[in-house]
Amino acid sequence: MGDVKAEVKNGMPGKVTFIDGRGDLPMLEITTAWSTAEVYLHGAHVTHFKKRDGSPLLFLSQCSRFAENQPIRGGIPVIFPWFGPREAMGQHGFARVKPWELKEFAPSPDGSVSLRLRLPDSPEASSFPPCTVEYIVTVNESLTLQLSVTNNSPDDIFSFENCLHTYFEVGDIKAVSVKGLKGVSYLDKVEGFAQKTDSEDAIRFNSEVDRVYLNTTGAVDIVDQKLKRTIRVEKQGSVSTVVWNPWVAKAQQMPDFGNEEFEHMVCVESGNVAANIIKLPPGETSKLTVKLSSAPL
Ligand code: TA6
């Protein structure tokens, strides 16, 4: 394992260090002038991002597993090629439990660091059209993620869902409001996928929330009165936003999640799911890009 540095204008080189992470899974530790981040090859999973002067942006469960074929609980699970349950194939696709290949890492002249990862072929992938799936993680003052899928089939349309299922760290869920989804229609999973339209200025949390917002391309703000910050989620190539907090009962049902941890996380996820499923023609590429940034209140 080792370090890669680069001479940069701002005097602070971007650095990538390869280490054995939790569960001895290969992990890349990234340091820039502004921030630190951690990325596991397992699931191409970003588990940590923190600005020098701030609190961690991402929530990671103390009870998370770090093991082959198991999803990591927290950070940014990469959901592909399906979202939610699928008969005999498990929940939320296979990309999040596969070891991805590191194709490239580049500290760039402005001090940012980018990683490019590729999802290797697998038995599970054989029931889908041939495709190339890559993920670029860029770390600087903010965290930018880009999931691209190219349909390599000569003549089949590739229908798939994708989602960056981000877990954000919050000070106290009861002091959090999520803004940017007023007027948007959603499927309420807590009420059997009932179709609704959000009439509230902001989502507030005092019970389980599990909503799939459809046909929405706007940015979402997570306003945290306890940590005195706003996290902004900006996206391109995504028309669905999912908002989730398991609250008490669901938290107790999840073996890889602490009973009280629902108080310190909220998921705001960006992708294309349910009725927004992607239908990618042969030879074409779809790109899902998400930029995560934060600012003091
Ligand atoms: O994105 C929200 C959701 O679909 C919830 O319904 C809940 O199941 C969550 O994902 C976590 O799923 P997981 O398979 O990681 O336990």
PDB file of N, CA, C and O in Angstrom, residues 77-136:
ATOM      1  N   PRO A  77     -24.207   4.410  -0.541  1.00  0.00           N
ATOM      2  CA  PRO A  77     -24.379   3.177  -1.323  1.00  0.00           C
ATOM      3  C   PRO A  77     -24.740   3.506  -2.776  1.00  0.00           C
ATOM      4  O   PRO A  77     -25.545   4.406  -3.022  1.00  0.00           O
ATOM      5  N   VAL A  78     -24.109   2.780  -3.710  1.00  0.00           N
ATOM      6  CA  VAL A  78     -24.408   2.959  -5.142  1.00  0.00           C
ATOM      7  C   VAL A  78     -25.449   1.906  -5.521  1.00  0.00           C
ATOM      8  O   VAL A  78     -25.167   0.707  -5.490  1.00  0.00           O
ATOM      9  N   ILE A  79     -26.648   2.375  -5.806  1.00  0.00           N
ATOM     10  CA  ILE A  79     -27.753   1.470  -6.103  1.00  0.00           C
ATOM     11  C   ILE A  79     -27.899   1.321  -7.622  1.00  0.00           C
ATOM     12  O   ILE A  79     -28.112   2.304  -8.331  1.00  0.00           O
ATOM     13  N   PHE A  80     -27.723   0.080  -8.114  1.00  0.00           N
ATOM     14  CA  PHE A  80     -27.804  -0.224  -9.556  1.00  0.00           C
ATOM     15  C   PHE A  80     -27.802  -1.751  -9.719  1.00  0.00           C
ATOM     16  O   PHE A  80     -27.118  -2.433  -8.972  1.00  0.00           O
ATOM     17  N   PRO A  81     -28.542  -2.312 -10.644  1.00  0.00           N
ATOM     18  CA  PRO A  81     -29.419  -1.746 -11.665  1.00  0.00           C
ATOM     19  C   PRO A  81     -30.905  -1.735 -11.279  1.00  0.00           C
ATOM     20  O   PRO A  81     -31.747  -1.517 -12.152  1.00  0.00           O
ATOM     21  N   TRP A  82     -31.219  -2.040  -9.972  1.00  0.00           N
ATOM     22  CA  TRP A  82     -32.609  -1.861  -9.562  1.00  0.00           C
ATOM     23  C   TRP A  82     -32.643  -1.264  -8.165  1.00  0.00           C
ATOM     24  O   TRP A  82     -31.701  -1.379  -7.399  1.00  0.00           O
ATOM     25  N   PHE A  83     -33.778  -0.564  -7.891  1.00  0.00           N
ATOM     26  CA  PHE A  83     -33.984   0.100  -6.605  1.00  0.00           C
ATOM     27  C   PHE A  83     -35.109  -0.616  -5.877  1.00  0.00           C
ATOM     28  O   PHE A  83     -36.129  -0.949  -6.490  1.00  0.00           O
ATOM     29  N   GLY A  84     -34.897  -0.901  -4.580  1.00  0.00           N
ATOM     30  CA  GLY A  84     -35.939  -1.584  -3.816  1.00  0.00           C
ATOM     31  C   GLY A  84     -35.820  -3.088  -3.954  1.00  0.00           C
ATOM     32  O   GLY A  84     -34.821  -3.598  -4.447  1.00  0.00           O
ATOM     33  N   PRO A  85     -36.875  -3.797  -3.516  1.00  0.00           N
ATOM     34  CA  PRO A  85     -36.823  -5.251  -3.536  1.00  0.00           C
ATOM     35  C   PRO A  85     -36.965  -5.787  -4.960  1.00  0.00           C
ATOM     36  O   PRO A  85     -37.561  -5.152  -5.806  1.00  0.00           O
ATOM     37  N   ARG A  86     -36.375  -6.961  -5.219  1.00  0.00           N
ATOM     38  CA  ARG A  86     -36.575  -7.667  -6.498  1.00  0.00           C
ATOM     39  C   ARG A  86     -36.538  -9.146  -6.176  1.00  0.00           C
ATOM     40  O   ARG A  86     -35.584  -9.622  -5.543  1.00  0.00           O
ATOM     41  N   GLU A  87     -37.586  -9.794  -6.637  1.00  0.00           N
ATOM     42  CA  GLU A  87     -37.736 -11.208  -6.297  1.00  0.00           C
ATOM     43  C   GLU A  87     -36.441 -11.999  -6.525  1.00  0.00           C
ATOM     44  O   GLU A  87     -35.810 -11.821  -7.571  1.00  0.00           O
ATOM     45  N   ALA A  88     -36.069 -12.779  -5.535  1.00  0.00           N
ATOM     46  CA  ALA A  88     -34.936 -13.710  -5.644  1.00  0.00           C
ATOM     47  C   ALA A  88     -33.608 -13.015  -5.940  1.00  0.00           C
ATOM     48  O   ALA A  88     -32.617 -13.670  -6.206  1.00  0.00           O
ATOM     49  N   MET A  89     -33.600 -11.669  -5.948  1.00  0.00           N
ATOM     50  CA  MET A  89     -32.314 -11.012  -6.223  1.00  0.00           C
ATOM     51  C   MET A  89     -31.939  -9.982  -5.172  1.00  0.00           C
ATOM     52  O   MET A  89     -30.999  -9.232  -5.326  1.00  0.00           O
ATOM     53  N   GLY A  90     -32.700  -9.899  -4.114  1.00  0.00           N
ATOM     54  CA  GLY A  90     -32.292  -9.002  -3.021  1.00  0.00           C
ATOM     55  C   GLY A  90     -32.688  -7.560  -3.283  1.00  0.00           C
ATOM     56  O   GLY A  90     -33.255  -7.225  -4.327  1.00  0.00           O
ATOM     57  N   GLN A  91     -32.335  -6.728  -2.328  1.00  0.00           N
ATOM     58  CA  GLN A  91     -32.766  -5.325  -2.341  1.00  0.00           C
ATOM     59  C   GLN A  91     -31.669  -4.437  -2.924  1.00  0.00           C
ATOM     60  O   GLN A  91     -30.486  -4.656  -2.691  1.00  0.00           O
ATOM     61  N   HIS A  92     -32.100  -3.446  -3.730  1.00  0.00           N
ATOM     62  CA  HIS A  92     -31.217  -2.354  -4.138  1.00  0.00           C
ATOM     63  C   HIS A  92     -30.037  -2.772  -5.023  1.00  0.00           C
ATOM     64  O   HIS A  92     -28.973  -2.163  -4.968  1.00  0.00           O
ATOM     65  N   GLY A  93     -30.218  -3.826  -5.836  1.00  0.00           N
ATOM     66  CA  GLY A  93     -29.220  -4.133  -6.851  1.00  0.00           C
ATOM     67  C   GLY A  93     -27.987  -4.813  -6.290  1.00  0.00           C
ATOM     68  O   GLY A  93     -27.880  -5.060  -5.089  1.00  0.00           O
ATOM     69  N   PHE A  94     -26.997  -5.071  -7.192  1.00  0.00           N
ATOM     70  CA  PHE A  94     -25.797  -5.789  -6.756  1.00  0.00           C
ATOM     71  C   PHE A  94     -24.547  -4.912  -6.736  1.00  0.00           C
ATOM     72  O   PHE A  94     -23.525  -5.294  -6.172  1.00  0.00           O
ATOM     73  N   ALA A  95     -24.625  -3.732  -7.306  1.00  0.00           N
ATOM     74  CA  ALA A  95     -23.412  -2.896  -7.406  1.00  0.00           C
ATOM     75  C   ALA A  95     -22.828  -2.569  -6.035  1.00  0.00           C
ATOM     76  O   ALA A  95     -21.608  -2.474  -5.872  1.00  0.00           O
ATOM     77  N   ARG A  96     -23.698  -2.440  -5.012  1.00  0.00           N
ATOM     78  CA  ARG A  96     -23.216  -2.016  -3.687  1.00  0.00           C
ATOM     79  C   ARG A  96     -22.524  -3.125  -2.917  1.00  0.00           C
ATOM     80  O   ARG A  96     -21.932  -2.859  -1.855  1.00  0.00           O
ATOM     81  N   VAL A  97     -22.586  -4.356  -3.412  1.00  0.00           N
ATOM     82  CA  VAL A  97     -21.915  -5.457  -2.702  1.00  0.00           C
ATOM     83  C   VAL A  97     -20.786  -6.079  -3.518  1.00  0.00           C
ATOM     84  O   VAL A  97     -20.262  -7.134  -3.158  1.00  0.00           O
ATOM     85  N   LYS A  98     -20.416  -5.412  -4.626  1.00  0.00           N
ATOM     86  CA  LYS A  98     -19.345  -5.946  -5.466  1.00  0.00           C
ATOM     87  C   LYS A  98     -18.044  -5.163  -5.256  1.00  0.00           C
ATOM     88  O   LYS A  98     -18.087  -3.941  -5.040  1.00  0.00           O
ATOM     89  N   PRO A  99     -16.894  -5.832  -5.373  1.00  0.00           N
ATOM     90  CA  PRO A  99     -15.621  -5.096  -5.348  1.00  0.00           C
ATOM     91  C   PRO A  99     -15.402  -4.413  -6.705  1.00  0.00           C
ATOM     92  O   PRO A  99     -15.366  -5.087  -7.730  1.00  0.00           O
ATOM     93  N   TRP A 100     -15.329  -3.097  -6.736  1.00  0.00           N
ATOM     94  CA  TRP A 100     -15.098  -2.356  -7.980  1.00  0.00           C
ATOM     95  C   TRP A 100     -13.596  -2.269  -8.241  1.00  0.00           C
ATOM     96  O   TRP A 100     -12.795  -2.419  -7.326  1.00  0.00           O
ATOM     97  N   GLU A 101     -13.270  -2.010  -9.521  1.00  0.00           N
ATOM     98  CA  GLU A 101     -11.849  -1.868  -9.889  1.00  0.00           C
ATOM     99  C   GLU A 101     -11.484  -0.390  -9.923  1.00  0.00           C
ATOM    100  O   GLU A 101     -12.244   0.426 -10.455  1.00  0.00           O
ATOM    101  N   LEU A 102     -10.320  -0.080  -9.394  1.00  0.00           N
ATOM    102  CA  LEU A 102      -9.831   1.297  -9.497  1.00  0.00           C
ATOM    103  C   LEU A 102      -9.137   1.437 -10.846  1.00  0.00           C
ATOM    104  O   LEU A 102      -8.135   0.775 -11.103  1.00  0.00           O
ATOM    105  N   LYS A 103      -9.694   2.311 -11.730  1.00  0.00           N
ATOM    106  CA  LYS A 103      -9.123   2.471 -13.070  1.00  0.00           C
ATOM    107  C   LYS A 103      -8.132   3.623 -13.126  1.00  0.00           C
ATOM    108  O   LYS A 103      -7.189   3.600 -13.903  1.00  0.00           O
ATOM    109  N   GLU A 104      -8.368   4.612 -12.282  1.00  0.00           N
ATOM    110  CA  GLU A 104      -7.532   5.811 -12.381  1.00  0.00           C
ATOM    111  C   GLU A 104      -7.678   6.651 -11.114  1.00  0.00           C
ATOM    112  O   GLU A 104      -8.767   6.675 -10.533  1.00  0.00           O
ATOM    113  N   PHE A 105      -6.618   7.279 -10.662  1.00  0.00           N
ATOM    114  CA  PHE A 105      -6.778   8.285  -9.613  1.00  0.00           C
ATOM    115  C   PHE A 105      -5.871   9.447  -9.978  1.00  0.00           C
ATOM    116  O   PHE A 105      -4.750   9.275 -10.433  1.00  0.00           O
ATOM    117  N   ALA A 106      -6.414  10.599  -9.832  1.00  0.00           N
ATOM    118  CA  ALA A 106      -5.680  11.775 -10.329  1.00  0.00           C
ATOM    119  C   ALA A 106      -5.801  12.955  -9.387  1.00  0.00           C
ATOM    120  O   ALA A 106      -6.858  13.585  -9.329  1.00  0.00           O
ATOM    121  N   PRO A 107      -4.727  13.234  -8.623  1.00  0.00           N
ATOM    122  CA  PRO A 107      -4.671  14.547  -7.969  1.00  0.00           C
ATOM    123  C   PRO A 107      -4.534  15.589  -9.081  1.00  0.00           C
ATOM    124  O   PRO A 107      -3.691  15.424  -9.940  1.00  0.00           O
ATOM    125  N   SER A 108      -5.399  16.615  -9.108  1.00  0.00           N
ATOM    126  CA  SER A 108      -5.303  17.565 -10.223  1.00  0.00           C
ATOM    127  C   SER A 108      -4.676  18.879  -9.782  1.00  0.00           C
ATOM    128  O   SER A 108      -4.603  19.148  -8.582  1.00  0.00           O
ATOM    129  N   PRO A 109      -4.206  19.704 -10.742  1.00  0.00           N
ATOM    130  CA  PRO A 109      -3.457  20.931 -10.426  1.00  0.00           C
ATOM    131  C   PRO A 109      -4.185  21.846  -9.434  1.00  0.00           C
ATOM    132  O   PRO A 109      -3.544  22.522  -8.631  1.00  0.00           O
ATOM    133  N   ASP A 110      -5.517  21.830  -9.426  1.00  0.00           N
ATOM    134  CA  ASP A 110      -6.198  22.744  -8.489  1.00  0.00           C
ATOM    135  C   ASP A 110      -6.288  22.160  -7.082  1.00  0.00           C
ATOM    136  O   ASP A 110      -6.883  22.760  -6.188  1.00  0.00           O
ATOM    137  N   GLY A 111      -5.681  20.953  -6.883  1.00  0.00           N
ATOM    138  CA  GLY A 111      -5.687  20.375  -5.533  1.00  0.00           C
ATOM    139  C   GLY A 111      -6.802  19.374  -5.305  1.00  0.00           C
ATOM    140  O   GLY A 111      -6.824  18.674  -4.295  1.00  0.00           O
ATOM    141  N   SER A 112      -7.754  19.287  -6.257  1.00  0.00           N
ATOM    142  CA  SER A 112      -8.801  18.263  -6.134  1.00  0.00           C
ATOM    143  C   SER A 112      -8.192  16.892  -6.381  1.00  0.00           C
ATOM    144  O   SER A 112      -7.121  16.771  -6.970  1.00  0.00           O
ATOM    145  N   VAL A 113      -8.916  15.868  -5.926  1.00  0.00           N
ATOM    146  CA  VAL A 113      -8.503  14.489  -6.220  1.00  0.00           C
ATOM    147  C   VAL A 113      -9.700  13.777  -6.828  1.00  0.00           C
ATOM    148  O   VAL A 113     -10.816  13.885  -6.298  1.00  0.00           O
ATOM    149  N   SER A 114      -9.487  13.100  -7.956  1.00  0.00           N
ATOM    150  CA  SER A 114     -10.563  12.309  -8.569  1.00  0.00           C
ATOM    151  C   SER A 114     -10.158  10.845  -8.679  1.00  0.00           C
ATOM    152  O   SER A 114      -9.002  10.538  -8.952  1.00  0.00           O
ATOM    153  N   LEU A 115     -11.141   9.985  -8.427  1.00  0.00           N
ATOM    154  CA  LEU A 115     -10.952   8.544  -8.608  1.00  0.00           C
ATOM    155  C   LEU A 115     -11.941   8.092  -9.678  1.00  0.00           C
ATOM    156  O   LEU A 115     -13.080   8.557  -9.696  1.00  0.00           O
ATOM    157  N   ARG A 116     -11.509   7.171 -10.534  1.00  0.00           N
ATOM    158  CA  ARG A 116     -12.441   6.553 -11.483  1.00  0.00           C
ATOM    159  C   ARG A 116     -12.457   5.055 -11.207  1.00  0.00           C
ATOM    160  O   ARG A 116     -11.404   4.397 -11.198  1.00  0.00           O
ATOM    161  N   LEU A 117     -13.671   4.544 -10.949  1.00  0.00           N
ATOM    162  CA  LEU A 117     -13.830   3.126 -10.600  1.00  0.00           C
ATOM    163  C   LEU A 117     -14.752   2.463 -11.618  1.00  0.00           C
ATOM    164  O   LEU A 117     -15.611   3.125 -12.210  1.00  0.00           O
ATOM    165  N   ARG A 118     -14.560   1.157 -11.816  1.00  0.00           N
ATOM    166  CA  ARG A 118     -15.411   0.440 -12.767  1.00  0.00           C
ATOM    167  C   ARG A 118     -16.006  -0.800 -12.106  1.00  0.00           C
ATOM    168  O   ARG A 118     -15.321  -1.485 -11.322  1.00  0.00           O
ATOM    169  N   LEU A 119     -17.277  -1.064 -12.400  1.00  0.00           N
ATOM    170  CA  LEU A 119     -17.956  -2.258 -11.878  1.00  0.00           C
ATOM    171  C   LEU A 119     -17.577  -3.441 -12.755  1.00  0.00           C
ATOM    172  O   LEU A 119     -17.847  -3.426 -13.960  1.00  0.00           O
ATOM    173  N   PRO A 120     -16.941  -4.476 -12.191  1.00  0.00           N
ATOM    174  CA  PRO A 120     -16.543  -5.612 -13.033  1.00  0.00           C
ATOM    175  C   PRO A 120     -17.746  -6.471 -13.404  1.00  0.00           C
ATOM    176  O   PRO A 120     -18.801  -6.377 -12.768  1.00  0.00           O
ATOM    177  N   ASP A 121     -17.577  -7.278 -14.451  1.00  0.00           N
ATOM    178  CA  ASP A 121     -18.641  -8.204 -14.824  1.00  0.00           C
ATOM    179  C   ASP A 121     -18.893  -9.174 -13.675  1.00  0.00           C
ATOM    180  O   ASP A 121     -17.985  -9.418 -12.872  1.00  0.00           O
ATOM    181  N   SER A 122     -20.103  -9.679 -13.603  1.00  0.00           N
ATOM    182  CA  SER A 122     -20.431 -10.637 -12.537  1.00  0.00           C
ATOM    183  C   SER A 122     -21.563 -11.532 -13.011  1.00  0.00           C
ATOM    184  O   SER A 122     -22.289 -11.156 -13.955  1.00  0.00           O
ATOM    185  N   PRO A 123     -21.757 -12.665 -12.353  1.00  0.00           N
ATOM    186  CA  PRO A 123     -22.875 -13.554 -12.768  1.00  0.00           C
ATOM    187  C   PRO A 123     -24.210 -12.807 -12.751  1.00  0.00           C
ATOM    188  O   PRO A 123     -25.017 -12.935 -13.667  1.00  0.00           O
ATOM    189  N   GLU A 124     -24.403 -11.943 -11.731  1.00  0.00           N
ATOM    190  CA  GLU A 124     -25.672 -11.206 -11.640  1.00  0.00           C
ATOM    191  C   GLU A 124     -25.884 -10.305 -12.853  1.00  0.00           C
ATOM    192  O   GLU A 124     -27.007 -10.106 -13.324  1.00  0.00           O
ATOM    193  N   ALA A 125     -24.778  -9.774 -13.384  1.00  0.00           N
ATOM    194  CA  ALA A 125     -24.891  -8.821 -14.506  1.00  0.00           C
ATOM    195  C   ALA A 125     -25.320  -9.528 -15.781  1.00  0.00           C
ATOM    196  O   ALA A 125     -25.865  -8.894 -16.698  1.00  0.00           O
ATOM    197  N   SER A 126     -25.137 -10.850 -15.800  1.00  0.00           N
ATOM    198  CA  SER A 126     -25.402 -11.576 -17.067  1.00  0.00           C
ATOM    199  C   SER A 126     -26.890 -11.571 -17.424  1.00  0.00           C
ATOM    200  O   SER A 126     -27.248 -11.799 -18.575  1.00  0.00           O
ATOM    201  N   SER A 127     -27.769 -11.265 -16.474  1.00  0.00           N
ATOM    202  CA  SER A 127     -29.194 -11.227 -16.858  1.00  0.00           C
ATOM    203  C   SER A 127     -29.617  -9.822 -17.320  1.00  0.00           C
ATOM    204  O   SER A 127     -30.804  -9.533 -17.449  1.00  0.00           O
ATOM    205  N   PHE A 128     -28.615  -8.956 -17.545  1.00  0.00           N
ATOM    206  CA  PHE A 128     -28.891  -7.614 -18.072  1.00  0.00           C
ATOM    207  C   PHE A 128     -28.075  -7.409 -19.358  1.00  0.00           C
ATOM    208  O   PHE A 128     -27.083  -8.119 -19.572  1.00  0.00           O
ATOM    209  N   PRO A 129     -28.480  -6.452 -20.197  1.00  0.00           N
ATOM    210  CA  PRO A 129     -27.682  -6.192 -21.408  1.00  0.00           C
ATOM    211  C   PRO A 129     -26.225  -5.849 -21.054  1.00  0.00           C
ATOM    212  O   PRO A 129     -25.968  -5.286 -19.988  1.00  0.00           O
ATOM    213  N   PRO A 130     -25.254  -6.180 -21.929  1.00  0.00           N
ATOM    214  CA  PRO A 130     -23.853  -5.835 -21.635  1.00  0.00           C
ATOM    215  C   PRO A 130     -23.714  -4.313 -21.481  1.00  0.00           C
ATOM    216  O   PRO A 130     -24.300  -3.551 -22.253  1.00  0.00           O
ATOM    217  N   CYS A 131     -22.999  -3.914 -20.459  1.00  0.00           N
ATOM    218  CA  CYS A 131     -22.849  -2.473 -20.225  1.00  0.00           C
ATOM    219  C   CYS A 131     -21.526  -2.176 -19.539  1.00  0.00           C
ATOM    220  O   CYS A 131     -20.879  -3.080 -19.005  1.00  0.00           O
ATOM    221  N   THR A 132     -21.142  -0.911 -19.579  1.00  0.00           N
ATOM    222  CA  THR A 132     -19.965  -0.431 -18.845  1.00  0.00           C
ATOM    223  C   THR A 132     -20.469   0.536 -17.788  1.00  0.00           C
ATOM    224  O   THR A 132     -21.193   1.480 -18.123  1.00  0.00           O
ATOM    225  N   VAL A 133     -20.105   0.260 -16.535  1.00  0.00           N
ATOM    226  CA  VAL A 133     -20.571   1.089 -15.418  1.00  0.00           C
ATOM    227  C   VAL A 133     -19.357   1.687 -14.725  1.00  0.00           C
ATOM    228  O   VAL A 133     -18.484   0.949 -14.252  1.00  0.00           O
ATOM    229  N   GLU A 134     -19.273   3.010 -14.731  1.00  0.00           N
ATOM    230  CA  GLU A 134     -18.134   3.679 -14.095  1.00  0.00           C
ATOM    231  C   GLU A 134     -18.621   4.721 -13.092  1.00  0.00           C
ATOM    232  O   GLU A 134     -19.749   5.220 -13.198  1.00  0.00           O
ATOM    233  N   TYR A 135     -17.742   5.028 -12.149  1.00  0.00           N
ATOM    234  CA  TYR A 135     -18.086   5.957 -11.074  1.00  0.00           C
ATOM    235  C   TYR A 135     -16.891   6.858 -10.840  1.00  0.00           C
ATOM    236  O   TYR A 135     -15.771   6.367 -10.639  1.00  0.00           O
ATOM    237  N   ILE A 136     -17.120   8.164 -10.922  1.00  0.00           N
ATOM    238  CA  ILE A 136     -16.036   9.109 -10.660  1.00  0.00           C
ATOM    239  C   ILE A 136     -16.345   9.851  -9.367  1.00  0.00           C
ATOM    240  O   ILE A 136     -17.434  10.420  -9.221  1.00  0.00           O
TER     241      ILE A 136
END
